XYZ file of N, CA and C in Angstrom:
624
model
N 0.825 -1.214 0.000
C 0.000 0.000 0.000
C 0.852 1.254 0.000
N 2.049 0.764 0.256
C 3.080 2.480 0.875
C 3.370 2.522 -0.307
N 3.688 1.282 -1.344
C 4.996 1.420 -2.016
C 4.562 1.302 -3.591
N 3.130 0.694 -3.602
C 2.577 0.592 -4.951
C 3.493 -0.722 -5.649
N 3.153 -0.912 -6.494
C 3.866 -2.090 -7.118
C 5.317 -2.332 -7.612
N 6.136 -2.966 -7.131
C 7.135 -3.473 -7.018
C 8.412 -4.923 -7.597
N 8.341 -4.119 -8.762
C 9.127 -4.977 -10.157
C 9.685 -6.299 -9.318
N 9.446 -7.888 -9.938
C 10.726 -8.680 -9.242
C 12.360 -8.064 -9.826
N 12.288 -7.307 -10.647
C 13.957 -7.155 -10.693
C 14.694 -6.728 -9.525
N 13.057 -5.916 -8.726
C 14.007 -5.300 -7.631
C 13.508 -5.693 -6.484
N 12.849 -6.838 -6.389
C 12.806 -7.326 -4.846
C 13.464 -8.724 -5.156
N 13.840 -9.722 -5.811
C 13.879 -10.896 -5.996
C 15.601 -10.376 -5.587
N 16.651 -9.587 -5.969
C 17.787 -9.668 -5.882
C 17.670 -9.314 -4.047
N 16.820 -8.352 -3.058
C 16.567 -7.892 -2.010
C 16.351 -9.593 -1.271
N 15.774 -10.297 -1.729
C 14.821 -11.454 -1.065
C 16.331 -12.712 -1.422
N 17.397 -12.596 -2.446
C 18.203 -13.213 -2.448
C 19.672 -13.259 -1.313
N 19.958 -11.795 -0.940
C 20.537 -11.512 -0.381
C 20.250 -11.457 1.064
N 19.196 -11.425 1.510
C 18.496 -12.084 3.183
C 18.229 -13.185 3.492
N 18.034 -13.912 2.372
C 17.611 -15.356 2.334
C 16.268 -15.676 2.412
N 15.102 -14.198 1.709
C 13.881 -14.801 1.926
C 13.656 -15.515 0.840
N 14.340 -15.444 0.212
C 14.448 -16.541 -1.438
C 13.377 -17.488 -1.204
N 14.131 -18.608 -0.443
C 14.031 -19.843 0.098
C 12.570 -20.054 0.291
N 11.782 -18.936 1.256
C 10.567 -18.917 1.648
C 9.904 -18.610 0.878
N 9.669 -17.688 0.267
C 9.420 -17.493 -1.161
C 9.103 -18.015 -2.447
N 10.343 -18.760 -2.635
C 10.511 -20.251 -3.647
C 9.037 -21.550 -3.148
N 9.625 -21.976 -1.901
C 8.784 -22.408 -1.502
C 7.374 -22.323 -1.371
N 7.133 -21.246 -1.371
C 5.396 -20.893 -1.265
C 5.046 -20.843 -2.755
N 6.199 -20.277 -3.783
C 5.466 -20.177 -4.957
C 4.862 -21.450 -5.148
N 6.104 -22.747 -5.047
C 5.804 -23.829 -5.516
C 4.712 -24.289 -5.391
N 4.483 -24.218 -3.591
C 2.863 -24.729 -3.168
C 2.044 -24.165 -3.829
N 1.666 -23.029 -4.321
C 0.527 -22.403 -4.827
C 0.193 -22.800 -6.245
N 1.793 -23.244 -7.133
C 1.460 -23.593 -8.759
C 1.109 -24.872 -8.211
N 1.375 -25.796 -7.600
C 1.073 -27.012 -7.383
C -0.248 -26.901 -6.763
N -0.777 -26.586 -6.154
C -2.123 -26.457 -5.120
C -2.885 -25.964 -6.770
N -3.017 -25.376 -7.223
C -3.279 -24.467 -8.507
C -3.409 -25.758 -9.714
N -2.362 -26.098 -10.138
C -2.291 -27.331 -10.970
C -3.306 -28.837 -10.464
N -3.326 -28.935 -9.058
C -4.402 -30.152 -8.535
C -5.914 -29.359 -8.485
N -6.466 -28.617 -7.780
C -7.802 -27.810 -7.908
C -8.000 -27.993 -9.345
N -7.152 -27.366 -10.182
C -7.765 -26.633 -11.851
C -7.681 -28.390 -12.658
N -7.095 -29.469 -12.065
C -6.977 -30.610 -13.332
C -6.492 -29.865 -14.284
N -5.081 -29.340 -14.398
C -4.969 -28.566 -16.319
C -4.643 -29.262 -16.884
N -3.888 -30.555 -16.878
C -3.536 -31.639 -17.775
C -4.929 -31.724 -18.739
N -6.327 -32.190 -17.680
C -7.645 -32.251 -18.332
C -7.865 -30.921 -19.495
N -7.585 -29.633 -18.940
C -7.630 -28.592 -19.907
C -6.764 -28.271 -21.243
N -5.938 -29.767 -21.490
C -4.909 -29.280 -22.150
C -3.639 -28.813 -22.133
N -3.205 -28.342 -20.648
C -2.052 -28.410 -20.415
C -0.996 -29.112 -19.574
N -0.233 -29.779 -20.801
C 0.774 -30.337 -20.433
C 1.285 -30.124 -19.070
N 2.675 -29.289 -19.469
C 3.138 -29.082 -17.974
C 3.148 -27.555 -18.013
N 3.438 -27.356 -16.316
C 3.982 -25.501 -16.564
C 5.464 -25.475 -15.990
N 5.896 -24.160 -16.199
C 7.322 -23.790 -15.766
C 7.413 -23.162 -14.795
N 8.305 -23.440 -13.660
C 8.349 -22.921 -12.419
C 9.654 -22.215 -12.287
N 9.593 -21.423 -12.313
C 11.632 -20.959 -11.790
C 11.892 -20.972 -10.961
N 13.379 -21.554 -10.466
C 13.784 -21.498 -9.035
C 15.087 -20.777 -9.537
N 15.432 -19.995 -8.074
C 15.893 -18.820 -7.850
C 17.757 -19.854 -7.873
N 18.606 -19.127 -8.151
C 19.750 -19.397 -8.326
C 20.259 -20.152 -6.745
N 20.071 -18.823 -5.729
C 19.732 -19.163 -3.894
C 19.355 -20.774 -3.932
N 17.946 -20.882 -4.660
C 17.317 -21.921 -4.477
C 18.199 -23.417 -4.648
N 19.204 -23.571 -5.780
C 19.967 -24.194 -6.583
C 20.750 -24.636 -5.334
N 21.141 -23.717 -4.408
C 22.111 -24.348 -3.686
C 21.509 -25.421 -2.326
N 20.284 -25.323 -2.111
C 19.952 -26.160 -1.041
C 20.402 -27.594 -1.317
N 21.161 -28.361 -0.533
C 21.167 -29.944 -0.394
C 20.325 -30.234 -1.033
N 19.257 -30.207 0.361
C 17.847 -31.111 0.090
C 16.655 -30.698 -1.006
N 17.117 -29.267 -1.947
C 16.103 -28.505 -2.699
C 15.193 -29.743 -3.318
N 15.705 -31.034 -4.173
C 14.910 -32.262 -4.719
C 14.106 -32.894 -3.803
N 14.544 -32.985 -2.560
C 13.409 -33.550 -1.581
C 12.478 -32.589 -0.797
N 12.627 -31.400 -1.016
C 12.054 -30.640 -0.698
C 10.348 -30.779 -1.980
N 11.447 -30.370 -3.104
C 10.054 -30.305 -4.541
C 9.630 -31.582 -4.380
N 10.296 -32.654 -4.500
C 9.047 -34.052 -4.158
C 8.186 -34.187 -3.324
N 8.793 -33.520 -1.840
C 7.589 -33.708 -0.592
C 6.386 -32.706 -1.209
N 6.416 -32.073 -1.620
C 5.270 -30.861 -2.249
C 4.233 -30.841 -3.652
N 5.232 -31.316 -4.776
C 4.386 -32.560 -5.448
C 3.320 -33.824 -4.822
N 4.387 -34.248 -4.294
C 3.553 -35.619 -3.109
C 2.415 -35.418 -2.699
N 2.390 -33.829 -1.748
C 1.458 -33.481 -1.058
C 0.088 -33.234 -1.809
N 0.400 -32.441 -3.053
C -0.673 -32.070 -3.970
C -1.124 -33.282 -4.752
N -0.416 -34.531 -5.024
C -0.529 -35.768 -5.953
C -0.257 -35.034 -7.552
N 0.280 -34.214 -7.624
C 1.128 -33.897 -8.762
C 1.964 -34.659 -9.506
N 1.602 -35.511 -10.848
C 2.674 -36.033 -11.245
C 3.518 -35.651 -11.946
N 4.879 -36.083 -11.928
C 6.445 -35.587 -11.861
C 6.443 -34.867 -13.304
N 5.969 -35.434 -13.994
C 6.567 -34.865 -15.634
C 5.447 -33.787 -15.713
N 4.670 -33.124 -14.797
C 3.807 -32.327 -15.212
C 4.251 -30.671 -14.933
N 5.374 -31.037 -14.235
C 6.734 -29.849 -13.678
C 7.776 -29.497 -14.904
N 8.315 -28.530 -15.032
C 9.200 -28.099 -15.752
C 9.943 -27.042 -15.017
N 11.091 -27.135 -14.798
C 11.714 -25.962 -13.526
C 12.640 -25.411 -14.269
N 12.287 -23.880 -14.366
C 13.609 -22.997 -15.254
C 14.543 -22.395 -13.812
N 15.588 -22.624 -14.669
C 16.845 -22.316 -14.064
C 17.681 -21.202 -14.733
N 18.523 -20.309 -14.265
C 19.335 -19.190 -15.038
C 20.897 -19.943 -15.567
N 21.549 -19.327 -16.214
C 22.946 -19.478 -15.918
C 23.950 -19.999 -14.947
N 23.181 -18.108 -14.173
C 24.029 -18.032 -12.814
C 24.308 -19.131 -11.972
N 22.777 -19.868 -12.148
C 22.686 -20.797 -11.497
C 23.957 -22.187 -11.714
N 24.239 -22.627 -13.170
C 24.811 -23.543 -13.556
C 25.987 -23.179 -13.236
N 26.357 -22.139 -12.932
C 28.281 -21.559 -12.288
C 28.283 -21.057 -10.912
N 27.403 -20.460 -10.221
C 27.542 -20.794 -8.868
C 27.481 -21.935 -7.834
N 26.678 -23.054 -8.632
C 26.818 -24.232 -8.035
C 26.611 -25.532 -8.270
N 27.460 -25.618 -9.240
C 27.604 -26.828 -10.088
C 27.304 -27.717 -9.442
N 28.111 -28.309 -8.544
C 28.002 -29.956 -8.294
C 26.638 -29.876 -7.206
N 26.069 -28.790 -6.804
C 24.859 -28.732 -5.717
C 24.200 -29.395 -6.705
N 23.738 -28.738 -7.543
C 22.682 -28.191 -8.445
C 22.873 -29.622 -9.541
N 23.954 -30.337 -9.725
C 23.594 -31.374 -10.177
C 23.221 -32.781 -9.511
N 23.488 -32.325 -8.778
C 22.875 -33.391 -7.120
C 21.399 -33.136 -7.191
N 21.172 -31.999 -7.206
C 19.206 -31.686 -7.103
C 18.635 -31.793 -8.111
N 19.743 -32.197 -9.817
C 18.776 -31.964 -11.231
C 18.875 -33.594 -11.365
N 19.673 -34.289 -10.945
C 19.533 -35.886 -11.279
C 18.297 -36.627 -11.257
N 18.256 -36.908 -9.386
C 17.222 -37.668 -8.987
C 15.261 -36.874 -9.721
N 15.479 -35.321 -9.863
C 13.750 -35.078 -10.175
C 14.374 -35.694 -11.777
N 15.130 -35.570 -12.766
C 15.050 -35.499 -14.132
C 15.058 -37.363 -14.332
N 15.150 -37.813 -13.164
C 15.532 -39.706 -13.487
C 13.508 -39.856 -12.722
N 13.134 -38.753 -12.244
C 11.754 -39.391 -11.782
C 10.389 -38.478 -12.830
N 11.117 -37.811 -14.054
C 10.355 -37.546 -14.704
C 10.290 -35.845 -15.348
N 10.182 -35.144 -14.090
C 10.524 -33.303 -13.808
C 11.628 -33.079 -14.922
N 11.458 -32.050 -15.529
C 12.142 -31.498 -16.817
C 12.652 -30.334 -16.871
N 13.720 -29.668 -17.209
C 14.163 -28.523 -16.819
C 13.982 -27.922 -18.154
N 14.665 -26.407 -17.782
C 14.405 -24.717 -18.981
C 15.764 -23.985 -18.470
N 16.876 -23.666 -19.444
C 17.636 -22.985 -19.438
C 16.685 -21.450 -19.496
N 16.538 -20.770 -18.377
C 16.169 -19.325 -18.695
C 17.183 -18.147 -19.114
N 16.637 -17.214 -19.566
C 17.439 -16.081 -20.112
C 18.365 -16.483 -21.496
N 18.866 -17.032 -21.837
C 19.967 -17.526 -22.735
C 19.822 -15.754 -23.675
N 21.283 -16.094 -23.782
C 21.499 -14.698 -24.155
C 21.844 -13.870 -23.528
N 21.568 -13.965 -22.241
C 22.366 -12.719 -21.033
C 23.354 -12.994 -20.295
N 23.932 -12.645 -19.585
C 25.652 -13.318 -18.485
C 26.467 -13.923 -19.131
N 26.631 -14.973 -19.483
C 27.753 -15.676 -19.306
C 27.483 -16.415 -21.101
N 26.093 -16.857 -21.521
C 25.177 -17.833 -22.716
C 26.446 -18.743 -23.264
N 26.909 -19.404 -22.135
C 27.823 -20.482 -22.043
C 27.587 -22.111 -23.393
N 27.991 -22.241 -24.131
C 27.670 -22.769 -25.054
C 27.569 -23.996 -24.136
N 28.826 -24.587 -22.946
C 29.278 -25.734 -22.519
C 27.878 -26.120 -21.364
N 27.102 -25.129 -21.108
C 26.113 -25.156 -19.955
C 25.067 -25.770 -20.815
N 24.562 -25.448 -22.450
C 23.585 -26.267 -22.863
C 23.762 -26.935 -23.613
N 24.893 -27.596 -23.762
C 25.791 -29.257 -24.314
C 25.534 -29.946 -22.621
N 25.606 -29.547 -21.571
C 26.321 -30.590 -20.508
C 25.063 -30.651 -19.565
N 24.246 -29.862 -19.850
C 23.050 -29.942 -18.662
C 21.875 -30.779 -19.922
N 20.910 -31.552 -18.903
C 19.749 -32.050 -19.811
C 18.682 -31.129 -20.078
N 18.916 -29.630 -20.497
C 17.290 -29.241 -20.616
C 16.829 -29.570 -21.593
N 15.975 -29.347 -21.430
C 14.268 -30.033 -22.341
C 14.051 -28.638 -22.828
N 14.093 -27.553 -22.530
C 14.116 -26.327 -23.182
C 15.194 -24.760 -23.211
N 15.396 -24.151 -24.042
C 16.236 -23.204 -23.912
C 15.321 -21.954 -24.335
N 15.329 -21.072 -23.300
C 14.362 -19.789 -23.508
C 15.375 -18.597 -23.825
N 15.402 -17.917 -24.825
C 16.296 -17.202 -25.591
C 15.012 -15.862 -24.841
N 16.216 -14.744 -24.485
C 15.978 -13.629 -23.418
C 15.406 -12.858 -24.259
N 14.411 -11.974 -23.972
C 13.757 -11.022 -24.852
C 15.384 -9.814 -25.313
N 15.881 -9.393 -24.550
C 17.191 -8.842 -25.184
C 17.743 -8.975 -26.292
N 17.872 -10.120 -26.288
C 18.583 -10.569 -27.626
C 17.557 -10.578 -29.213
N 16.024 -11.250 -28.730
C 14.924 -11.011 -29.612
C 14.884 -9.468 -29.731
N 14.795 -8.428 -29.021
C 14.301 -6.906 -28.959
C 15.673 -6.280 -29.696
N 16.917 -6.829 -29.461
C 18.184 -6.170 -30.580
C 17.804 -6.621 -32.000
N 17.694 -7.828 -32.202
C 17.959 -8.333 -33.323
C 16.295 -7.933 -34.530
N 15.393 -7.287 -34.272
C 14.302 -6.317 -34.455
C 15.014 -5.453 -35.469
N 16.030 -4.799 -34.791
C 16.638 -3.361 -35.433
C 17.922 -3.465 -35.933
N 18.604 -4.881 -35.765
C 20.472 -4.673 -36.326
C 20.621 -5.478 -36.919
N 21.115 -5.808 -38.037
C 21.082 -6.966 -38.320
C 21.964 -7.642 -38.068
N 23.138 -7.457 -37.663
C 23.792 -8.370 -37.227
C 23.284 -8.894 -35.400
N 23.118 -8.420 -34.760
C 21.854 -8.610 -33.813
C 21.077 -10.218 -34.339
N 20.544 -10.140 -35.862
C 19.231 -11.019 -36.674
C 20.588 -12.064 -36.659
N 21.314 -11.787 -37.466
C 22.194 -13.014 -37.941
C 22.273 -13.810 -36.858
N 23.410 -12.939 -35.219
C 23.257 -14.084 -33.952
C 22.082 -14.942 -33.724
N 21.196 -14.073 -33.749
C 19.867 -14.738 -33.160
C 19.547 -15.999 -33.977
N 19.621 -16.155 -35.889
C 19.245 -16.648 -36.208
C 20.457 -18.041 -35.832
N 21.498 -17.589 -36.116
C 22.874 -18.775 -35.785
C 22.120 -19.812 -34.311
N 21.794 -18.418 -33.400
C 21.389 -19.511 -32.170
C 20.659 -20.120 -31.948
N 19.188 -20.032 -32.748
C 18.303 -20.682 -32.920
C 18.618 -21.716 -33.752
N 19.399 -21.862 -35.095
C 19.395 -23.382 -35.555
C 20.545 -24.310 -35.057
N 21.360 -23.168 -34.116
C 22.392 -24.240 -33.047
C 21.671 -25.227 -32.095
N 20.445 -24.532 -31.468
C 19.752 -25.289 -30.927
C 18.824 -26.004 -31.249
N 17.924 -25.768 -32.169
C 17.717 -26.591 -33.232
C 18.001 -28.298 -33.247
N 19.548 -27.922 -34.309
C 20.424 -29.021 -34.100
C 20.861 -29.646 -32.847
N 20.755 -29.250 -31.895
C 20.408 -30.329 -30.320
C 19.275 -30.859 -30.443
N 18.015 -30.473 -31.068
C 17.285 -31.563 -30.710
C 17.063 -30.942 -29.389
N 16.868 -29.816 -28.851
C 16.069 -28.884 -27.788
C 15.167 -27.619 -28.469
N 14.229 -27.812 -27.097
C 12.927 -27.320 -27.779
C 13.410 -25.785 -27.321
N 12.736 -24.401 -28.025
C 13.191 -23.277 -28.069
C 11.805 -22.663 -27.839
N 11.958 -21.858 -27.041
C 10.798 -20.332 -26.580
C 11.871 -19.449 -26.598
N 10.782 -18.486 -27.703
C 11.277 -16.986 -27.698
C 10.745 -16.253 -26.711
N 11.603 -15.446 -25.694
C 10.587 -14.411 -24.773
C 10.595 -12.770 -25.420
N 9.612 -12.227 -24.926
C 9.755 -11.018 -25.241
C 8.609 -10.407 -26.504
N 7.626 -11.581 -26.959
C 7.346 -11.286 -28.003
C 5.615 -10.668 -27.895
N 6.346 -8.784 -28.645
C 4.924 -8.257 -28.108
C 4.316 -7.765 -28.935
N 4.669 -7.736 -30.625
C 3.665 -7.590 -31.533
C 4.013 -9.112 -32.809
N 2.712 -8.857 -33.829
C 2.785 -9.912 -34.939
C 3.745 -9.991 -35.496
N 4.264 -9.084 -35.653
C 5.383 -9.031 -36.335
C 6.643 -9.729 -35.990
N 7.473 -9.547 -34.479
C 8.111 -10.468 -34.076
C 7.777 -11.519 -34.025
N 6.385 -12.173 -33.781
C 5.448 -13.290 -33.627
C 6.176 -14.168 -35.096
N 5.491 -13.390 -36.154
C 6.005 -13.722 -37.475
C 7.901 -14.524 -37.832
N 8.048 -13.546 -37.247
C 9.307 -13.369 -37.701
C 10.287 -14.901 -36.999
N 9.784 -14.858 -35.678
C 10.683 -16.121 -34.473
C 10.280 -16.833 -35.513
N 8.354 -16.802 -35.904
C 8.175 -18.508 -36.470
C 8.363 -18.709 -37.596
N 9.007 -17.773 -38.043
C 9.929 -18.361 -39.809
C 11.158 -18.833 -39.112
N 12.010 -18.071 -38.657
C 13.584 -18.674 -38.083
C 13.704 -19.134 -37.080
N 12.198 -20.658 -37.172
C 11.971 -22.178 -36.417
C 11.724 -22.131 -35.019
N 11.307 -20.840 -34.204
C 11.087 -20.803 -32.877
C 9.615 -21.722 -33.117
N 9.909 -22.531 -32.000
C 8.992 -23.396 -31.746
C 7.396 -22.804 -30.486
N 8.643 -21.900 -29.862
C 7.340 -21.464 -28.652
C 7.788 -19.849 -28.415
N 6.486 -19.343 -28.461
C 6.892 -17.534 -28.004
C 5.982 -17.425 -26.737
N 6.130 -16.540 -26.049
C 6.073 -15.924 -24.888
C 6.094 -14.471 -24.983
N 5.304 -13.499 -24.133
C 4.902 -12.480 -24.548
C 3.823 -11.597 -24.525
N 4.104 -10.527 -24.121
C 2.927 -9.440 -24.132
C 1.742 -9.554 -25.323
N 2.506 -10.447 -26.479
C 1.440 -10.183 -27.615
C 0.218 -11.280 -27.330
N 0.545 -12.287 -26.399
C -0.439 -13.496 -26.178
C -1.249 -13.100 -24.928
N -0.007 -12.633 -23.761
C -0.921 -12.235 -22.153
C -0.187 -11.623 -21.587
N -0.186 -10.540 -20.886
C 0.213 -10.000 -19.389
C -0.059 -11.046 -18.428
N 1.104 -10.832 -17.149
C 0.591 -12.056 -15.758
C -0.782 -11.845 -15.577
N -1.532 -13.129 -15.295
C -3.147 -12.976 -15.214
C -2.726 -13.676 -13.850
N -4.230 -13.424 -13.341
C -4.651 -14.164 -12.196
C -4.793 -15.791 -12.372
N -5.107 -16.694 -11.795
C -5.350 -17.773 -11.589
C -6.531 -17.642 -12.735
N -8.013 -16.961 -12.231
C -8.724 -17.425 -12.336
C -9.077 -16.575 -13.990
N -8.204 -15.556 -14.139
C -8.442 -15.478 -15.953
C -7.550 -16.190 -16.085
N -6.485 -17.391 -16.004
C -5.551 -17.717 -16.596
C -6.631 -19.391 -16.927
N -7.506 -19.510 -16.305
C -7.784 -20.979 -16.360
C -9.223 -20.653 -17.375
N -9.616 -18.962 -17.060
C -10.890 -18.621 -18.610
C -10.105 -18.489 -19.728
N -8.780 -18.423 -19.874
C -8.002 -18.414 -21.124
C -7.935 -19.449 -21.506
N -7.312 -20.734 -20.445
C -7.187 -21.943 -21.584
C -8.393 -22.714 -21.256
């Protein structure tokens, strides 16, 4: 009420550095999961959804037995999860973070390289990790609009990934025109102001 609305760019780095991450993370989860059992969306057509966990999050031990006890609780089944992860995440804590991506990705749960294109867009991070998807950062979509050499990267990175045999979402996409454009140079999935703004629960379940 004091403060009016409040970007995650600038509370999520505030909530990383105190450690309300953790609590945070946690509650989101319960709520997409509590959310996903009430609504049946598999019944509505949707597959799975994407959850992000916070880089913070990456480093807990127990973060995999944590997301199973909470699945469990809701009767959520495993492949109906998809958990995006950043970069940051894959270089601040490698061997954690492959301790917590084994056991959910051997019981079904599927991961999302997020951002690609920003920090570090480590070629060796999406050769060596198993994602199931690579989400190319609206940045890189919103340059490559106006430069063309901007177009050329973009297009190089899209049929690099491609050729993995990983599935690709464009973010960022807020008129037809970019719409157009990803789905000639083979983007498989867009994301974007041009489809929805964050909705509530309950327009998100009159949408699909």
């Amino acid at each position: 009420e004091e403060m009016g609305f409040i970007s995650p760019d600038e509370f999520i780095p505030i909530a990383e550095k105190t450690g309300l991450m953790f609590e945070i993370g946690e509650f989101v989860f319960h709520q997409v999961c509590g959310m996903m059992s009430k609504q049946k969306i598999w019944e509505r057509g949707i597959e799975y959804i994407e959850i992000n966990l916070s880089p913070v999050q990456c480093i807990e031990e127990d973060l995999h037995a944590k997301l199973f006890s909470i699945m469990d609780s809701y009767e959520i089944p495993y492949d109906r999860v998809n958990l995006e992860i950043t970069e940051t995440a894959t270089i601040s804590s490698e061997e954690v973070l492959r301790r917590n991506i084994e056991p959910l990705l051997a019981n079904g749960v599927t991961f999302s390289l997020d951002d690609y294109g920003t920090a570090y867009s480590n070629l060796s991070n999406v050769i060596s990790y198993p994602f199931h998807i690579i989400k190319i950062d609206k940045s890189m979509v919103w340059s490559a609009m106006d430069d063309e050499r901007a177009m050329r990267a973009l297009r190089h990175t899209v049929a690099m990934i491609k050729d993995l045999d990983i599935n690709i979402v464009a973010e960022g996409v807020e008129t037809i025109e970019q719409a157009k454009l990803l789905g000639n140079l083979g983007c498989g999935f867009l994301q974007g102001y041009y489809f929805s703004k964050p909705v509530s629960e309950k327009d998100f379940i009159k949408m699909i």
